[in-house]
PDB file of C-alpha atoms in Angstrom:
ATOM      1  CA  MET A 141     -33.792  -0.431  69.502  1.00 78.00           C
ATOM      2  CA  ARG A 142     -31.454  -1.680  72.925  1.00 91.00           C
ATOM      3  CA  LEU A 143     -28.003  -1.459  72.673  1.00 97.00           C
ATOM      4  CA  LYS A 144     -27.317  -3.672  75.734  1.00 96.00           C
ATOM      5  CA  GLY A 145     -25.260  -6.813  74.593  1.00 97.00           C
ATOM      6  CA  ARG A 146     -24.861  -5.181  70.494  1.00 98.00           C
ATOM      7  CA  THR A 147     -21.896  -5.249  69.289  1.00 98.00           C
ATOM      8  CA  VAL A 148     -20.647  -1.599  67.931  1.00 98.00           C
ATOM      9  CA  HIS A 149     -17.321  -1.026  65.854  1.00 98.00           C
ATOM     10  CA  ILE A 150     -17.008   2.684  64.960  1.00 98.00           C
ATOM     11  CA  THR A 151     -13.686   4.544  63.102  1.00 97.00           C
ATOM     12  CA  GLY A 152     -13.498   7.713  64.390  1.00 95.00           C
ATOM     13  CA  GLY A 153     -13.683   6.471  68.066  1.00 95.00           C
ATOM     14  CA  THR A 154     -10.602   8.341  69.280  1.00 93.00           C
ATOM     15  CA  GLY A 155     -11.002  11.366  68.207  1.00 93.00           C
ATOM     16  CA  GLY A 156     -12.898  14.763  69.345  1.00 94.00           C
ATOM     17  CA  LEU A 157     -16.453  13.501  67.986  1.00 96.00           C
ATOM     18  CA  GLY A 158     -16.036   9.825  68.417  1.00 96.00           C
ATOM     19  CA  ARG A 159     -15.063   9.785  72.214  1.00 96.00           C
ATOM     20  CA  PRO A 160     -18.156  11.289  73.406  1.00 97.00           C
ATOM     21  CA  VAL A 161     -20.179   8.468  70.936  1.00 98.00           C
ATOM     22  CA  VAL A 162     -17.982   5.709  72.676  1.00 98.00           C
ATOM     23  CA  ARG A 163     -18.953   6.538  75.803  1.00 98.00           C
ATOM     24  CA  LEU A 164     -22.163   6.962  75.387  1.00 98.00           C
ATOM     25  CA  LEU A 165     -22.800   3.943  73.519  1.00 98.00           C
ATOM     26  CA  GLU A 166     -20.829   1.954  76.220  1.00 98.00           C
ATOM     27  CA  LYS A 167     -22.842   3.842  78.972  1.00 97.00           C
ATOM     28  CA  GLU A 168     -26.639   2.152  76.866  1.00 97.00           C
ATOM     29  CA  GLY A 169     -24.026  -1.227  77.386  1.00 98.00           C
ATOM     30  CA  ALA A 170     -23.214  -1.857  74.338  1.00 98.00           C
ATOM     31  CA  ILE A 171     -19.676  -3.819  73.201  1.00 98.00           C
ATOM     32  CA  VAL A 172     -17.407  -1.231  70.928  1.00 98.00           C
ATOM     33  CA  HIS A 173     -15.053  -1.876  69.304  1.00 97.00           C
ATOM     34  CA  LEU A 174     -13.201   0.908  67.446  1.00 93.00           C
ATOM     35  CA  HIS A 175     -10.019   1.045  65.225  1.00 89.00           C
ATOM     36  CA  ASP A 176      -7.247   3.295  67.119  1.00 87.00           C
ATOM     37  CA  ARG A 177      -4.439   4.951  64.723  1.00 87.00           C
ATOM     38  CA  SER A 178      -1.980   4.855  67.521  1.00 85.00           C
ATOM     39  CA  LYS A 179      -2.259   1.147  68.226  1.00 87.00           C
ATOM     40  CA  ASP A 180      -3.943  -0.121  65.054  1.00 89.00           C
ATOM     41  CA  GLY A 181      -2.196   1.941  62.633  1.00 90.00           C
ATOM     42  CA  ASP A 182      -3.520   4.150  59.563  1.00 93.00           C
ATOM     43  CA  LEU A 183      -6.784   3.059  58.536  1.00 96.00           C
ATOM     44  CA  ALA A 184      -6.362   3.507  54.740  1.00 95.00           C
ATOM     45  CA  GLU A 185      -2.962   1.378  55.111  1.00 95.00           C
ATOM     46  CA  ASN A 186      -4.639  -1.369  57.026  1.00 95.00           C
ATOM     47  CA  ILE A 187      -8.449  -1.446  55.518  1.00 97.00           C
ATOM     48  CA  ASP A 188      -7.881  -5.120  53.912  1.00 97.00           C
ATOM     49  CA  ALA A 189      -6.964  -6.502  57.412  1.00 96.00           C
ATOM     50  CA  LEU A 190      -9.655  -4.531  59.321  1.00 97.00           C
ATOM     51  CA  CYS A 191     -12.282  -6.083  56.008  1.00 98.00           C
ATOM     52  CA  LYS A 192     -11.336  -9.245  56.989  1.00 98.00           C
ATOM     53  CA  ARG A 193     -12.051  -9.058  60.588  1.00 97.00           C
ATOM     54  CA  LEU A 194     -15.161  -7.886  60.223  1.00 98.00           C
ATOM     55  CA  ALA A 195     -16.209 -10.202  57.523  1.00 98.00           C
ATOM     56  CA  ALA A 196     -15.508 -12.959  59.980  1.00 98.00           C
ATOM     57  CA  ASN A 197     -17.217 -11.547  62.632  1.00 97.00           C
ATOM     58  CA  PRO A 198     -19.979  -8.855  61.631  1.00 98.00           C
ATOM     59  CA  PRO A 199     -20.444  -6.259  64.603  1.00 98.00           C
ATOM     60  CA  ASP A 200     -24.688  -5.908  65.467  1.00 98.00           C
ATOM     61  CA  ILE A 201     -23.790  -1.808  64.308  1.00 98.00           C
ATOM     62  CA  LEU A 202     -20.938  -0.572  61.819  1.00 98.00           C
ATOM     63  CA  VAL A 203     -20.695   3.373  62.425  1.00 98.00           C
ATOM     64  CA  ASN A 204     -18.562   5.196  60.450  1.00 98.00           C
ATOM     65  CA  MET A 205     -16.793   8.299  61.450  1.00 96.00           C
ATOM     66  CA  ALA A 206     -13.527   8.128  61.035  1.00 95.00           C
ATOM     67  CA  GLY A 207     -12.800  11.731  58.447  1.00 95.00           C
ATOM     68  CA  ILE A 208      -9.650  14.285  57.765  1.00 95.00           C
ATOM     69  CA  ASN A 209     -10.492  17.787  56.528  1.00 94.00           C
ATOM     70  CA  VAL A 210      -8.080  20.550  54.961  1.00 94.00           C
ATOM     71  CA  LEU A 211      -8.849  24.786  54.327  1.00 96.00           C
ATOM     72  CA  ASP A 212      -6.630  25.106  50.862  1.00 97.00           C
ATOM     73  CA  TRP A 213      -6.916  25.775  47.084  1.00 97.00           C
ATOM     74  CA  CYS A 214      -8.244  22.777  45.459  1.00 97.00           C
ATOM     75  CA  GLU A 215      -4.767  21.915  43.519  1.00 98.00           C
ATOM     76  CA  ASN A 216      -2.552  21.975  47.363  1.00 97.00           C
ATOM     77  CA  GLN A 217      -5.214  19.571  48.599  1.00 98.00           C
ATOM     78  CA  ASN A 218      -4.000  15.479  48.752  1.00 97.00           C
ATOM     79  CA  ALA A 219      -6.837  13.804  47.016  1.00 97.00           C
ATOM     80  CA  GLU A 220      -6.438  10.637  47.140  1.00 97.00           C
ATOM     81  CA  GLN A 221      -5.363  10.693  51.116  1.00 97.00           C
ATOM     82  CA  ILE A 222      -8.937  12.668  51.988  1.00 98.00           C
ATOM     83  CA  ILE A 223     -11.105   9.979  49.170  1.00 98.00           C
ATOM     84  CA  ARG A 224      -9.033   6.989  50.842  1.00 98.00           C
ATOM     85  CA  ILE A 225     -10.002   8.256  54.320  1.00 97.00           C
ATOM     86  CA  ASN A 226     -13.221   9.519  54.217  1.00 98.00           C
ATOM     87  CA  LEU A 227     -15.369   8.017  51.263  1.00 98.00           C
ATOM     88  CA  LEU A 228     -13.811   4.559  50.052  1.00 98.00           C
ATOM     89  CA  ALA A 229     -12.818   3.138  53.823  1.00 98.00           C
ATOM     90  CA  PRO A 230     -16.262   3.306  55.105  1.00 98.00           C
ATOM     91  CA  VAL A 231     -17.592   2.043  51.953  1.00 98.00           C
ATOM     92  CA  ARG A 232     -15.249  -0.840  51.588  1.00 98.00           C
ATOM     93  CA  LEU A 233     -16.439  -1.885  55.873  1.00 98.00           C
ATOM     94  CA  ILE A 234     -19.680  -1.633  54.532  1.00 98.00           C
ATOM     95  CA  GLN A 235     -19.059  -4.383  51.893  1.00 98.00           C
ATOM     96  CA  ALA A 236     -17.383  -6.710  54.141  1.00 98.00           C
ATOM     97  CA  VAL A 237     -19.675  -6.227  56.419  1.00 98.00           C
ATOM     98  CA  LEU A 238     -22.553  -7.045  53.935  1.00 98.00           C
ATOM     99  CA  PRO A 239     -22.698 -11.058  53.497  1.00 98.00           C
ATOM    100  CA  GLY A 240     -22.754 -11.163  57.383  1.00 98.00           C
ATOM    101  CA  MET A 241     -25.639  -8.692  58.111  1.00 98.00           C
ATOM    102  CA  LYS A 242     -28.014 -10.087  54.995  1.00 98.00           C
ATOM    103  CA  LYS A 243     -27.235 -13.939  56.337  1.00 97.00           C
ATOM    104  CA  ARG A 244     -28.727 -12.910  59.857  1.00 97.00           C
ATOM    105  CA  GLY A 245     -31.301 -10.143  58.167  1.00 97.00           C
ATOM    106  CA  SER A 246     -30.415  -7.198  60.251  1.00 98.00           C
ATOM    107  CA  GLY A 247     -27.834  -5.320  61.119  1.00 98.00           C
ATOM    108  CA  HIS A 248     -27.330  -1.581  61.653  1.00 98.00           C
ATOM    109  CA  ILE A 249     -24.983   1.221  59.348  1.00 98.00           C
ATOM    110  CA  VAL A 250     -24.794   4.398  60.597  1.00 98.00           C
ATOM    111  CA  ASN A 251     -22.730   7.369  58.255  1.00 98.00           C
ATOM    112  CA  VAL A 252     -21.341  10.152  59.584  1.00 98.00           C
ATOM    113  CA  GLY A 253     -21.171  12.610  56.962  1.00 97.00           C
ATOM    114  CA  SER A 254     -21.616  16.630  56.591  1.00 96.00           C
ATOM    115  CA  MET A 255     -23.488  19.563  55.726  1.00 95.00           C
ATOM    116  CA  THR A 256     -20.870  20.605  53.763  1.00 95.00           C
ATOM    117  CA  GLY A 257     -21.872  17.474  52.061  1.00 95.00           C
ATOM    118  CA  LEU A 258     -24.924  19.230  50.963  1.00 94.00           C
ATOM    119  CA  ILE A 259     -23.993  22.779  51.088  1.00 94.00           C
ATOM    120  CA  PRO A 260     -21.018  22.658  49.530  1.00 93.00           C
ATOM    121  CA  LEU A 261     -18.437  25.317  50.783  1.00 95.00           C
ATOM    122  CA  PRO A 262     -15.477  26.714  48.937  1.00 96.00           C
ATOM    123  CA  TYR A 263     -11.305  25.987  49.990  1.00 97.00           C
ATOM    124  CA  TYR A 264     -13.268  22.222  50.816  1.00 97.00           C
ATOM    125  CA  SER A 265     -13.309  20.434  47.339  1.00 98.00           C
ATOM    126  CA  CYS A 266     -12.173  17.224  48.197  1.00 98.00           C
ATOM    127  CA  TYR A 267     -13.584  16.700  51.645  1.00 98.00           C
ATOM    128  CA  VAL A 268     -17.062  17.885  50.214  1.00 97.00           C
ATOM    129  CA  ALA A 269     -16.533  15.492  47.096  1.00 98.00           C
ATOM    130  CA  THR A 270     -16.208  12.303  49.900  1.00 98.00           C
ATOM    131  CA  LYS A 271     -19.070  13.261  51.896  1.00 98.00           C
ATOM    132  CA  ALA A 272     -21.301  14.262  48.870  1.00 97.00           C
ATOM    133  CA  GLY A 273     -20.160  10.740  47.388  1.00 98.00           C
ATOM    134  CA  LEU A 274     -20.858   8.839  51.052  1.00 98.00           C
ATOM    135  CA  LYS A 275     -24.984  10.351  51.295  1.00 97.00           C
ATOM    136  CA  GLY A 276     -25.517   9.046  47.814  1.00 97.00           C
ATOM    137  CA  PHE A 277     -23.833   5.735  48.605  1.00 98.00           C
ATOM    138  CA  ASN A 278     -25.824   5.816  51.460  1.00 98.00           C
ATOM    139  CA  ASP A 279     -29.051   6.383  49.898  1.00 97.00           C
ATOM    140  CA  ALA A 280     -28.219   4.264  47.071  1.00 98.00           C
ATOM    141  CA  LEU A 281     -27.378   1.186  49.662  1.00 98.00           C
ATOM    142  CA  ARG A 282     -30.357   1.946  51.500  1.00 98.00           C
ATOM    143  CA  ARG A 283     -32.926   1.426  48.419  1.00 97.00           C
ATOM    144  CA  GLU A 284     -31.165  -1.533  47.686  1.00 98.00           C
ATOM    145  CA  LEU A 285     -31.716  -3.501  51.223  1.00 98.00           C
ATOM    146  CA  TYR A 286     -35.526  -2.100  51.479  1.00 95.00           C
ATOM    147  CA  ASP A 287     -36.929  -5.060  53.992  1.00 93.00           C
ATOM    148  CA  SER A 288     -33.423  -6.702  54.182  1.00 97.00           C
ATOM    149  CA  GLY A 289     -33.335  -6.204  58.157  1.00 97.00           C
ATOM    150  CA  ILE A 290     -30.377  -3.816  57.853  1.00 98.00           C
ATOM    151  CA  VAL A 291     -30.972  -0.466  58.624  1.00 98.00           C
ATOM    152  CA  LEU A 292     -29.286   2.628  56.696  1.00 98.00           C
ATOM    153  CA  THR A 293     -28.722   5.853  58.714  1.00 98.00           C
ATOM    154  CA  HIS A 294     -27.228   8.877  57.130  1.00 98.00           C
ATOM    155  CA  ILE A 295     -25.516  11.727  59.939  1.00 98.00           C
ATOM    156  CA  ALA A 296     -24.914  15.080  58.751  1.00 97.00           C
ATOM    157  CA  PRO A 297     -23.477  17.431  61.052  1.00 96.00           C
ATOM    158  CA  ARG A 298     -22.474  20.790  60.209  1.00 93.00           C
ATOM    159  CA  ALA A 299     -19.399  22.516  61.665  1.00 93.00           C
ATOM    160  CA  VAL A 300     -18.083  20.577  65.421  1.00 95.00           C
ATOM    161  CA  GLN A 301     -15.894  21.888  68.020  1.00 93.00           C
ATOM    162  CA  THR A 302     -12.883  19.135  67.432  1.00 92.00           C
ATOM    163  CA  ASN A 303      -9.326  19.204  67.117  1.00 87.00           C
ATOM    164  CA  MET A 304     -10.389  18.578  63.203  1.00 86.00           C
ATOM    165  CA  ASN A 305     -11.103  22.089  63.439  1.00 87.00           C
ATOM    166  CA  GLU A 306      -8.719  23.726  64.951  1.00 90.00           C
ATOM    167  CA  GLY A 307      -6.499  26.668  63.586  1.00 93.00           C
ATOM    168  CA  ALA A 308      -7.412  27.874  59.706  1.00 94.00           C
ATOM    169  CA  ILE A 309     -10.807  26.017  59.453  1.00 95.00           C
ATOM    170  CA  ALA A 310     -11.634  27.808  62.889  1.00 93.00           C
ATOM    171  CA  ASP A 311     -10.659  31.339  61.613  1.00 94.00           C
ATOM    172  CA  PHE A 312     -11.903  30.438  58.386  1.00 93.00           C
ATOM    173  CA  ASN A 313     -15.458  30.021  60.517  1.00 94.00           C
ATOM    174  CA  ARG A 314     -15.206  32.641  63.453  1.00 93.00           C
ATOM    175  CA  GLN A 315     -14.687  35.354  59.812  1.00 93.00           C
ATOM    176  CA  THR A 316     -17.555  33.409  58.242  1.00 92.00           C
ATOM    177  CA  HIS A 317     -20.117  33.173  61.491  1.00 89.00           C
ATOM    178  CA  VAL A 318     -20.440  29.470  61.140  1.00 89.00           C
ATOM    179  CA  TYR A 319     -21.792  28.230  64.043  1.00 89.00           C
ATOM    180  CA  VAL A 320     -19.862  25.959  65.491  1.00 93.00           C
ATOM    181  CA  ASP A 321     -21.674  22.808  67.799  1.00 93.00           C
ATOM    182  CA  LYS A 322     -20.089  21.269  70.615  1.00 96.00           C
ATOM    183  CA  ALA A 323     -18.830  17.854  70.434  1.00 96.00           C
ATOM    184  CA  ASP A 324     -21.272  16.160  73.418  1.00 97.00           C
ATOM    185  CA  LYS A 325     -24.580  18.273  72.176  1.00 97.00           C
ATOM    186  CA  ILE A 326     -23.697  16.226  68.805  1.00 97.00           C
ATOM    187  CA  ALA A 327     -22.802  13.056  70.025  1.00 98.00           C
ATOM    188  CA  ALA A 328     -25.995  12.760  72.450  1.00 98.00           C
ATOM    189  CA  ARG A 329     -27.734  13.267  68.512  1.00 97.00           C
ATOM    190  CA  ILE A 330     -25.769  10.599  67.320  1.00 98.00           C
ATOM    191  CA  LEU A 331     -26.888   8.166  69.544  1.00 98.00           C
ATOM    192  CA  ARG A 332     -30.762   9.259  68.867  1.00 98.00           C
ATOM    193  CA  ALA A 333     -30.339   7.918  65.947  1.00 98.00           C
ATOM    194  CA  ILE A 334     -29.050   4.768  66.734  1.00 98.00           C
ATOM    195  CA  LEU A 335     -31.615   3.972  68.811  1.00 98.00           C
ATOM    196  CA  THR A 336     -34.467   5.368  66.494  1.00 97.00           C
ATOM    197  CA  GLN A 337     -32.683   3.816  63.549  1.00 97.00           C
ATOM    198  CA  GLU A 338     -33.376   7.590  62.041  1.00 97.00           C
ATOM    199  CA  LYS A 339     -32.610   7.286  57.889  1.00 97.00           C
ATOM    200  CA  ASP A 340     -31.339  10.686  57.468  1.00 96.00           C
ATOM    201  CA  VAL A 341     -30.392  13.285  60.245  1.00 97.00           C
ATOM    202  CA  ARG A 342     -29.489  16.754  59.396  1.00 95.00           C
ATOM    203  CA  ILE A 343     -27.986  18.781  62.380  1.00 94.00           C
ATOM    204  CA  GLY A 344     -28.501  22.462  62.005  1.00 89.00           C
ATOM    205  CA  TRP A 345     -30.996  25.339  61.057  1.00 86.00           C
ATOM    206  CA  PRO A 346     -30.152  27.504  59.292  1.00 85.00           C
ATOM    207  CA  GLU A 347     -28.251  25.214  57.469  1.00 87.00           C
ATOM    208  CA  ARG A 348     -30.933  22.380  56.493  1.00 85.00           C
ATOM    209  CA  LEU A 349     -32.760  25.365  54.818  1.00 85.00           C
ATOM    210  CA  TYR A 350     -29.739  26.181  53.125  1.00 82.00           C
ATOM    211  CA  ALA A 351     -29.281  22.988  51.926  1.00 88.00           C
ATOM    212  CA  PHE A 352     -32.253  22.561  50.204  1.00 83.00           C
ATOM    213  CA  VAL A 353     -32.085  25.912  48.445  1.00 90.00           C
ATOM    214  CA  SER A 354     -28.679  24.960  47.325  1.00 89.00           C
ATOM    215  CA  PHE A 355     -30.610  21.890  46.035  1.00 84.00           C
ATOM    216  CA  LEU A 356     -32.920  24.114  43.392  1.00 88.00           C
ATOM    217  CA  LEU A 357     -31.199  27.115  43.193  1.00 88.00           C
ATOM    218  CA  PRO A 358     -27.471  26.746  43.648  1.00 90.00           C
ATOM    219  CA  GLY A 359     -27.432  30.076  41.924  1.00 91.00           C
ATOM    220  CA  VAL A 360     -28.790  32.105  44.603  1.00 91.00           C
ATOM    221  CA  ILE A 361     -25.795  29.798  47.186  1.00 90.00           C
ATOM    222  CA  ASP A 362     -23.187  30.654  44.830  1.00 92.00           C
ATOM    223  CA  LYS A 363     -23.901  34.502  45.433  1.00 91.00           C
ATOM    224  CA  GLY A 364     -24.159  33.855  49.047  1.00 91.00           C
ATOM    225  CA  LEU A 365     -21.156  32.032  49.450  1.00 92.00           C
ATOM    226  CA  GLU A 366     -19.284  35.847  48.478  1.00 93.00           C
ATOM    227  CA  ALA A 367     -17.907  36.238  51.580  1.00 92.00           C
ATOM    228  CA  HIS A 368     -16.843  32.693  52.338  1.00 94.00           C
ATOM    229  CA  ARG A 369     -14.643  32.813  49.357  1.00 94.00           C
ATOM    230  CA  VAL A 370     -13.040  35.722  50.222  1.00 96.00           C
ATOM    231  CA  ALA A 371     -12.406  34.705  53.288  1.00 95.00           C
ATOM    232  CA  GLY A 372     -11.150  31.317  52.816  1.00 95.00           C
ATOM    233  CA  SER A 373      -8.931  33.064  50.475  1.00 96.00           C
ATOM    234  CA  GLU A 374      -7.555  35.711  52.835  1.00 96.00           C
ATOM    235  CA  VAL A 375      -7.703  32.851  55.367  1.00 96.00           C
ATOM    236  CA  ILE A 376      -5.088  31.001  53.358  1.00 97.00           C
ATOM    237  CA  THR A 377      -3.028  33.633  52.538  1.00 96.00           C
ATOM    238  CA  GLU A 378      -2.125  34.198  56.410  1.00 95.00           C
ATOM    239  CA  TYR A 379      -1.717  31.303  56.687  1.00 93.00           C
ATOM    240  CA  LYS A 380       0.572  30.252  53.443  1.00 93.00           C
ATOM    241  CA  ASN A 381       2.546  32.876  54.988  1.00 94.00           C
ATOM    242  CA  LYS A 382       3.044  32.082  58.565  1.00 88.00           C
ATOM    243  CA  GLU A 383       4.389  28.880  57.653  1.00 86.00           C
ATOM    244  CA  LYS A 384       6.860  30.155  55.617  1.00 84.00           C
ATOM    245  CA  LYS A 385       8.419  32.421  57.776  1.00 82.00           C
ATOM    246  CA  ASP A 386       8.851  29.710  60.340  1.00 82.00           C
ATOM    247  CA  GLU A 387       9.964  27.422  57.820  1.00 78.00           C
ATOM    248  CA  GLU A 388      12.532  30.230  57.146  1.00 76.00           C
ATOM    249  CA  ASN A 389      13.186  30.514  60.802  1.00 79.00           C
ATOM    250  CA  THR A 390      14.058  27.396  61.873  1.00 75.00           C
ATOM    251  CA  ALA A 391      16.710  26.996  58.500  1.00 69.00           C
ATOM    252  CA  ALA A 392      18.585  30.272  60.085  1.00 65.00           C
TER     253      ALA A 392
END
């Protein structure tokens, strides 16, 4: 598939992974429009206006990449915020572009998920829920749109070296020996998936194997992730204590 002259709308295009993806798309000749939080405001808060705009002029390619993540005990996570950005926003945007894509008989929808949606990790419960939900939504819609001329691509990277994976998350990844890919490498893989219109892309070995085992034998993965559970609790406690001391010092 050639991208020269094709319009692309991408959310998350100003993030650590989004920026190299945008550069590669533009290098291929695509006309890229992106939602810039600093200029366009919060995606979830402005979703109605964006949906209206895309419905009136649907792009050739919609790339849903915007997302937020948090490492914390489940009860502390802002479920509504995470769900609105990671799951509800891409679903709404897809619903907005579908009528126009159906009418012209072509279109490409790319949903960037996560391997954690296939290998659920402790302390990421709300994030995992959204990524698993996005994967299920993508697959159901792909089957619904079979032979429509509209292509659905789901891409599940493992951890990527971006600002979203710094701080406590970075410490957790180091302690549990999680492999972290460079953003440029994953951006190139995303571009290839778009160019070749792949249906399902899972990035990382042995993560692909773990995802298969997690589906067939979840108890095995439960035991295998016990070290992650312990390490995660320690990291969260450490950062909570640090934040508390910083607040006390600021108050003093």
